[in-house]
Coordinates of C-alpha atoms in Angstrom, one line a residue:
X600 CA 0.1 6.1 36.5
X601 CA 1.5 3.9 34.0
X602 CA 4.4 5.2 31.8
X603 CA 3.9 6.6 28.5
X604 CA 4.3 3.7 26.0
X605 CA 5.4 6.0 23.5
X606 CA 8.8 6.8 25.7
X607 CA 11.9 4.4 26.2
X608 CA 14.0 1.9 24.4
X609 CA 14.1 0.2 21.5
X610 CA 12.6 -3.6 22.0
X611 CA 15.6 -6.3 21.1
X612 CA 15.9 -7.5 17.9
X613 CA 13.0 -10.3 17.2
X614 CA 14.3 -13.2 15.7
X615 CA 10.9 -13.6 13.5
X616 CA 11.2 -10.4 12.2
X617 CA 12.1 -9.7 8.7
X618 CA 15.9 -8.4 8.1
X619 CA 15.4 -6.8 5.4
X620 CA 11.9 -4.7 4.6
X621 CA 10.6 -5.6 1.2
X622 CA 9.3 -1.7 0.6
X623 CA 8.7 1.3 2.4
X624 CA 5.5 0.6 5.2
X625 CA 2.2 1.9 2.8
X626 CA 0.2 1.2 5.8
X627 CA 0.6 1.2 9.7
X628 CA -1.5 -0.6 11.8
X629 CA -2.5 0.2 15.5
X630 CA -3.2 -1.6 18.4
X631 CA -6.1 0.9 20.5
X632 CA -6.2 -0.2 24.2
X633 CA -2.4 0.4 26.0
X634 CA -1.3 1.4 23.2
X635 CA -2.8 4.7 21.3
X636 CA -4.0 5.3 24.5
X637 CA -3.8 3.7 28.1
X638 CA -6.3 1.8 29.4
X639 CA -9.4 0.1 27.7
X640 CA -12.6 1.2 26.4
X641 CA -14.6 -1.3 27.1
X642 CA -14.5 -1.2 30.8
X643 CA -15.3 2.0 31.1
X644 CA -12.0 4.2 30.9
X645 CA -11.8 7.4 29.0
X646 CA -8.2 7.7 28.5
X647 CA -6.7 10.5 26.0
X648 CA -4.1 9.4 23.2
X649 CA -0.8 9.6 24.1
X650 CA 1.2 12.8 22.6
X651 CA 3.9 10.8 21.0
X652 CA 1.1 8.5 19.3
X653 CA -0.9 11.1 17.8
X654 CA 2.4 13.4 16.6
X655 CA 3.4 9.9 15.1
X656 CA -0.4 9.2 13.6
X657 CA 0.0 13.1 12.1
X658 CA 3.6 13.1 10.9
X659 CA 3.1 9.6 9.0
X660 CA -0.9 10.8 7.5
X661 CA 1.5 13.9 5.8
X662 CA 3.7 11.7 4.1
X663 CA 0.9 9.8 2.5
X664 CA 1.8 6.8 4.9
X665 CA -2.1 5.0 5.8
X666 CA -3.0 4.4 8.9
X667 CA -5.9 1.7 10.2
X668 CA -6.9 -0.5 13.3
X669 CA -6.4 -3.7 14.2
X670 CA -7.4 -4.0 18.1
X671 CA -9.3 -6.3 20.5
X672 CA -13.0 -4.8 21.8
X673 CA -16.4 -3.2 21.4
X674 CA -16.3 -1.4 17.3
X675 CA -18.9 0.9 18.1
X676 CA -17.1 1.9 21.9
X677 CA -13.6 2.1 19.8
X678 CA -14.9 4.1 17.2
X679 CA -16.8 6.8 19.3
X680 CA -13.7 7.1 21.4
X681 CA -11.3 7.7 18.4
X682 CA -14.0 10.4 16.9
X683 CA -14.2 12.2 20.6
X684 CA -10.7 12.9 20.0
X685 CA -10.8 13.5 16.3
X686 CA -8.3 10.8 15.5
X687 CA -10.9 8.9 13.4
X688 CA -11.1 10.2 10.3
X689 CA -6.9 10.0 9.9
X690 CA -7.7 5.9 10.1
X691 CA -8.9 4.0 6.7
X692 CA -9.8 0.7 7.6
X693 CA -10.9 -0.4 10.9
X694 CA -10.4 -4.2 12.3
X695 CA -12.0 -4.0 15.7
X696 CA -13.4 -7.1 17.2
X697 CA -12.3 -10.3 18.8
X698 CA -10.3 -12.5 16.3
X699 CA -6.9 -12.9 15.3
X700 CA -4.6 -9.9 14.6
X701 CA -3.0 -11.6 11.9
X702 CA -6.6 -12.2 10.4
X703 CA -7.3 -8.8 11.2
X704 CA -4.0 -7.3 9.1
X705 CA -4.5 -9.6 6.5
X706 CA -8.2 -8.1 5.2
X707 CA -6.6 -4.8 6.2
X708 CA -4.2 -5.6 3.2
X709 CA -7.2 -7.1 1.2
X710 CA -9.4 -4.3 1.5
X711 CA -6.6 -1.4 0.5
X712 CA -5.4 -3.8 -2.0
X713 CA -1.7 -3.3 -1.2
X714 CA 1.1 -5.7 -0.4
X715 CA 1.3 -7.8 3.2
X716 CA 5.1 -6.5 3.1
X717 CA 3.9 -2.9 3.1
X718 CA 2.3 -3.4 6.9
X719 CA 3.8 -2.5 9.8
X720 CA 1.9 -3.6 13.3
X721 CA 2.2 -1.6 16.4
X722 CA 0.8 -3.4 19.9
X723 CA 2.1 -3.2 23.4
X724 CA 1.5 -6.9 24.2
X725 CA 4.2 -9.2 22.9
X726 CA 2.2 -12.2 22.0
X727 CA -0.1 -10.2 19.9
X728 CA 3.0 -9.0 17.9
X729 CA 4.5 -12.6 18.0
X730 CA 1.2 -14.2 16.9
X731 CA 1.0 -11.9 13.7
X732 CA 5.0 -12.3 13.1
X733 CA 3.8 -16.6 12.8
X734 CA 1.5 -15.9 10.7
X735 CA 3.2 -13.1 8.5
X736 CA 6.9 -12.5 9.0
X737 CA 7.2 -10.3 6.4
X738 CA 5.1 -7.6 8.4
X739 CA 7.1 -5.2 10.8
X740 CA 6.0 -4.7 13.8
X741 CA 7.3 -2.6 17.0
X742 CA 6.2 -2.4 20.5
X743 CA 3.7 0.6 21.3
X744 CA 6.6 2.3 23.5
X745 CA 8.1 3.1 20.3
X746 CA 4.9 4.7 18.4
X747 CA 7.2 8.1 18.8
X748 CA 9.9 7.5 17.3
X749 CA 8.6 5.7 14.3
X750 CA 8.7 8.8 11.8
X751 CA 12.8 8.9 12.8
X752 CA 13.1 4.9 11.2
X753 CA 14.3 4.6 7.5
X754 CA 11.0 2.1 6.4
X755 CA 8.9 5.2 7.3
X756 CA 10.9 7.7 4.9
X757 CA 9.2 8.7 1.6
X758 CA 11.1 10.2 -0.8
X759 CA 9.0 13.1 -1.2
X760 CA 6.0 14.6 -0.2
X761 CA 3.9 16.0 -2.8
X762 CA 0.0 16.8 -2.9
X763 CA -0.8 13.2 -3.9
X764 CA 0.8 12.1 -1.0
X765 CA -0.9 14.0 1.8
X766 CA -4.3 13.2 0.1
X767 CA -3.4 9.5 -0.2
X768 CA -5.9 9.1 3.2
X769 CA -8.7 10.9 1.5
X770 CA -8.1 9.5 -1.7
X771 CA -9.0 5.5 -0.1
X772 CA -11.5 7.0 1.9
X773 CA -13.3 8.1 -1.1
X774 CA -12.8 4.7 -3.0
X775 CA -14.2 3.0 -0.1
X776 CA -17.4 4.8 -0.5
X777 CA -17.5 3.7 -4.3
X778 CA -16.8 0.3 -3.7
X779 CA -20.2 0.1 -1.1
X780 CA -22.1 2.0 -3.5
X781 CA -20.8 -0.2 -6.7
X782 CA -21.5 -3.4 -4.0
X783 CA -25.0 -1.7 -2.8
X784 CA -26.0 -1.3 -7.0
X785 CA -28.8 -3.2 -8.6
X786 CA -29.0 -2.5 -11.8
X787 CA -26.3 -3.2 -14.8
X788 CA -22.4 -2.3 -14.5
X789 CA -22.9 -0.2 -17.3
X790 CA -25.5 2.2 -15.0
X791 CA -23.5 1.7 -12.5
X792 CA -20.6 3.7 -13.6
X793 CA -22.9 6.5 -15.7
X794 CA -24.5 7.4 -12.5
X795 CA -20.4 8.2 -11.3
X796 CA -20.6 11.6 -13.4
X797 CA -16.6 10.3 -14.3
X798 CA -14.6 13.4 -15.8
X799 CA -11.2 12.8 -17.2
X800 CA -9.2 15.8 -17.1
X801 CA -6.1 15.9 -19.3
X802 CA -2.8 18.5 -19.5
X803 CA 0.4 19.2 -19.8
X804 CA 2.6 18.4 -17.4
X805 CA 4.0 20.8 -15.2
X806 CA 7.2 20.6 -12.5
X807 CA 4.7 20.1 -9.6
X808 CA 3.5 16.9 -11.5
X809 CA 6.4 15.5 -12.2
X810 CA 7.2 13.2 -8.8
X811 CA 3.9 12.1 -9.2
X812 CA 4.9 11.3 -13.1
X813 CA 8.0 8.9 -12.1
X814 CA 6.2 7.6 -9.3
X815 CA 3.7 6.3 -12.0
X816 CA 5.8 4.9 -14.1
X817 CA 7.8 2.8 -11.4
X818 CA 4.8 1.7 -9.7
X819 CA 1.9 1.0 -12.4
X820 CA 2.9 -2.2 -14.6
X821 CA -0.6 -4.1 -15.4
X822 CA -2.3 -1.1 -17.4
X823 CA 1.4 0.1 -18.5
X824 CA 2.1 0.0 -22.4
X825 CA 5.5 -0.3 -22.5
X826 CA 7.1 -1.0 -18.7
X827 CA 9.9 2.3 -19.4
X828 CA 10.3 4.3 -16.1
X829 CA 11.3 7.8 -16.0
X830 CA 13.6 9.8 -13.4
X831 CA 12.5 13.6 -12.8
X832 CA 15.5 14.8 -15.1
X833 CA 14.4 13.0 -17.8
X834 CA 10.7 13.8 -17.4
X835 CA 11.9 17.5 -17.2
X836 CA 13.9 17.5 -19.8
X837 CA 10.8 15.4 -22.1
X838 CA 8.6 18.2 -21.0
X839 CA 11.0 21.0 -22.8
X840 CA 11.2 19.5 -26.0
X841 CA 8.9 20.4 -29.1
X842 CA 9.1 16.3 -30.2
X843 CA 7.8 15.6 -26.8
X844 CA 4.8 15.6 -24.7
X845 CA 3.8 14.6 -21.5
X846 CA 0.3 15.0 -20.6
X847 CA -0.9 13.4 -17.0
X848 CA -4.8 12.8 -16.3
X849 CA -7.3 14.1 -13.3
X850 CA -10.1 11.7 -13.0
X851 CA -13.2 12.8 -10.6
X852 CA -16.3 11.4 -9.8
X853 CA -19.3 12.2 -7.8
X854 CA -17.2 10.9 -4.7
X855 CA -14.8 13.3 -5.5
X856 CA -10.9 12.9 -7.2
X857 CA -9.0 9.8 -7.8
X858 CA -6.0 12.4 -7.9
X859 CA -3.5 11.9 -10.9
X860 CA -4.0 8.5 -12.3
X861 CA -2.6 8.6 -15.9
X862 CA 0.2 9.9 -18.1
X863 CA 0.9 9.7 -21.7
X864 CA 4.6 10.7 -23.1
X865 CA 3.9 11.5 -27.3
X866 CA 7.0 11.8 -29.4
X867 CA 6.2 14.3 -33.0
X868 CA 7.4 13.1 -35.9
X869 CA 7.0 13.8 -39.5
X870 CA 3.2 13.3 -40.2
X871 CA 3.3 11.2 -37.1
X872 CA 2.3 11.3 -33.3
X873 CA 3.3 8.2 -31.5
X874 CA 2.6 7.2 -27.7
X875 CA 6.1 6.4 -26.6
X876 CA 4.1 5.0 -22.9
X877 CA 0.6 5.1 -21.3
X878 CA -0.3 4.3 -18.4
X879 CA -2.8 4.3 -15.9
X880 CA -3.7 3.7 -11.7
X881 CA -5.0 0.0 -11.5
X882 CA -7.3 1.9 -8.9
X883 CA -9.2 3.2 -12.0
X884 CA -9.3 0.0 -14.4
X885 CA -12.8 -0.9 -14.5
X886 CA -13.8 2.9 -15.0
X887 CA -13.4 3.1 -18.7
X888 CA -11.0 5.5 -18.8
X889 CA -8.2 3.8 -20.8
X890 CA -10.4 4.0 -24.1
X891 CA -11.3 7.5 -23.1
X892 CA -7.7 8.5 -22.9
X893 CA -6.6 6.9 -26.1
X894 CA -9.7 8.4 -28.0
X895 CA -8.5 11.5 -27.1
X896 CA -5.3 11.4 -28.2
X897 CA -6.7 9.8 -31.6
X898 CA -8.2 12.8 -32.3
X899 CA -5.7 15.4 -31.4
X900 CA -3.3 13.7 -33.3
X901 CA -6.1 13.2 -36.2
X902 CA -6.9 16.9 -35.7
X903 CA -3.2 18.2 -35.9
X904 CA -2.4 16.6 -39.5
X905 CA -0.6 13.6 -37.6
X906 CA -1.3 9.7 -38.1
X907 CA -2.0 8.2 -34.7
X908 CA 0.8 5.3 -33.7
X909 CA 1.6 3.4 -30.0
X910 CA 4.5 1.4 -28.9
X911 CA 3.6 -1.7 -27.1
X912 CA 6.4 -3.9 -25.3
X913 CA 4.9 -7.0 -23.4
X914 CA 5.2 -7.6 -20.2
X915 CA 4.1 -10.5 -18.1
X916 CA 1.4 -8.3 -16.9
X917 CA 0.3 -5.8 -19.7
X918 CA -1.4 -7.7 -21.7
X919 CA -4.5 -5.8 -20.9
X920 CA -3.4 -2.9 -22.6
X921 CA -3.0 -4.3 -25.7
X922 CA -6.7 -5.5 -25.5
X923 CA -7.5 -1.9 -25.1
X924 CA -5.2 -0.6 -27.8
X925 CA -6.9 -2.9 -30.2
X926 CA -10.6 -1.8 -29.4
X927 CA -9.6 1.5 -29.6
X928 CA -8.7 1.1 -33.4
X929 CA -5.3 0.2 -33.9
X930 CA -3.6 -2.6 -35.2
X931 CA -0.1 -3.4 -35.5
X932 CA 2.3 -2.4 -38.6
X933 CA 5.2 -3.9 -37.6
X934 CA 7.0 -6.1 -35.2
X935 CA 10.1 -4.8 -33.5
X936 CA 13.1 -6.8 -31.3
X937 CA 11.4 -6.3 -27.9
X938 CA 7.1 -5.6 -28.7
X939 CA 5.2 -3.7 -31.6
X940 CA 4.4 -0.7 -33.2
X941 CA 0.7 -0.1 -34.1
X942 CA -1.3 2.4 -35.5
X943 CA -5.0 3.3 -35.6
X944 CA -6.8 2.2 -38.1
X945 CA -10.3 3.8 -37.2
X946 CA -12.2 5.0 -40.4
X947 CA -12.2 8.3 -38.8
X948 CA -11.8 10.2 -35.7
X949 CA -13.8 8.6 -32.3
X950 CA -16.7 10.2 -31.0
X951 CA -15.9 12.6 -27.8
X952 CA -18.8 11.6 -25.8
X953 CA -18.6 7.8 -26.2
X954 CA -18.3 5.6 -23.0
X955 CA -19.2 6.4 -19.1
X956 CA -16.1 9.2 -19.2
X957 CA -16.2 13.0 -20.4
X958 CA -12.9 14.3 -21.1
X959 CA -11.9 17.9 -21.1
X960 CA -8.1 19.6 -21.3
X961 CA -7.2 22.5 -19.9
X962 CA -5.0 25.8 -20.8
X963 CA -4.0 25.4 -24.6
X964 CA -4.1 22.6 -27.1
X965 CA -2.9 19.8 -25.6
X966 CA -0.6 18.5 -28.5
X967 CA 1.3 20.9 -30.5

């Protein structure tokens, strides 16, 4: 019997590979025949996954790390074999056919919508791993006698593991069943996202939200007002002050929850409540919710006394927020070294109810 792949030494350095990993792996994709498991499907074999493999397929799926196929055979054979042993559902996307690998990692990328640089490639036949390394080095990729120790290597390390993280699989399950329905719809966009039953959930942040919270702000900069990123000491120490608030944002659907895809930090001033940042999950742009968010904070501030004012700093990428900002009602007052202040200029409060997205808050009212 052949030895288990997932046992021995590291492979020698390959000279294609990329020296330095442009971010932590997002996204490891497998190899199936030889290297999950041994043997192949197709001709007739009925081989269990390897130990190592699966431990390594469970440990990474915890710390929010994807996992999806890229392999050589029969989909509807591959598939059945992976769901026998209930390793399906902890895969994404699944590449199974009889094209290029690289081709094959590539639409993997494409259809999660991350980074190439965030792949990693696991296959036990070296010119498989060499033919995606020519075509994109700046994938990592490891033999499959390694598949066990990957968890133990520093480009698989997360800095925490939080809720988010360990639903992260669910989470692009659940988007992938939107995106066939949205593709599968006949009618206008505007239906389209009425029939999604979108609920906007908005509160105060609490300590459990606040990796989440920094995460945000480092990682969202398209639908980001203002580009400022804040450290768990600082958000903790926002959350404790009666100028501040920091509210985050639940959005659900009929599919289920996009998880926490907005926060807003406020500062209180005298007669004033001004968004200091906004931002939102580019996962949720077309969904409606930034005019939903920023109509609700109109009219809690309206409602507390308080004129309703947002920083805006530009960015080469933000300039979509602005756009929103100004069909929400405000307009700018005055121009600062690095952006803008505006404030709304509605003739009165927005209606709660207008647009595809009901929001609601939760415990007491959100601004003070």
């Amino acid at each position: 019997m052949t030895p288990d792949p997932t046992a021995g030494t590291p492979e020698a350095p390959d000279p294609t590979a990329p020296s330095a990993p442009a971010a932590t792996v997002k996204c490891l994709v497998w190899d199936l025949d030889d290297t999950l498991w041994e043997g192949a499907v197709l001709e007739g074999d009925q081989p269990a996954p390897f130990p190592g493999a699966v431990a390594t397929l469970r440990a990474l799926d915890e710390r929010g790390i994807l996992h999806a196929v890229a392999s050589r055979g029969d989909h509807d054979l591959a598939t059945a074999h992976l769901a026998a042993h209930g390793l399906d559902e902890l895969f994404t996307v699944l590449e199974i056919g009889w094209g290029a690998k690289s081709r094959a990692v590539r639409r993997i990328a494409d259809t999660l919508g991350i980074g190439v640089d965030t792949l990693a490639f696991i296959d036990n036949d070296p010119l498989e791993r060499a033919e995606v390394a020519a075509a994109l080095p700046m994938v990592r990729h490891y033999p499959a006698r390694d598949a066990g120790t990957l968890p133990e290597l520093p480009e698989f390390q997360v800095p925490s593991v939080t809720a988010e993280s360990r639903e992260r699989r669910l989470l692009y399950r659940r988007e992938t069943r939107r995106r066939q329905a949205q593709e599968s719809h006949t009618g206008p966009p505007a239906r389209f996202l009425a029939s999604l039953d979108l609920v906007l959930t908005v509160r105060r942040a609490i300590e459990d939200d606040l990796v989440r919270a920094g995460e945000l702000t480092v990682r969202t900069h398209q639908l980001n007002t203002t580009g400022r990123t804040y450290g768990m000491e600082e958000l903790r120490s926002l959350c404790a002050s009666p100028r501040h608030e920091v509210l985050v944002a639940d959005l659900t659907d009929r599919f289920g929850s996009y998880g926490t895809i907005g926060l807003a930090l406020t500062e209180l001033g005298e007669g004033t409540s001004t968004l200091k940042l906004l931002l939102l999950s580019c996962r949720v742009m077309s969904r409606g919710v930034g005019p939903a968010l920023l109509g609700h904070f109109v009219r809690d501030a309206l409602a507390a006394g308080r004129r309703p004012t947002a920083e805006f700093i530009p960015t080469d990428v933000n300039r979509v927020m602005l756009v929103t900002l100004r069909f929400s009602g405000f307009e700018v007052v005055e121009r600062t070294a690095d952006g803008m202040l505006l404030g709304y200029a509605g003739g009165g409060a927005p209606p709660a109810t207008d647009g595809p997205v009901r929001v609601v808050t939760t415990g007491k009212d959100v601004l003070r």
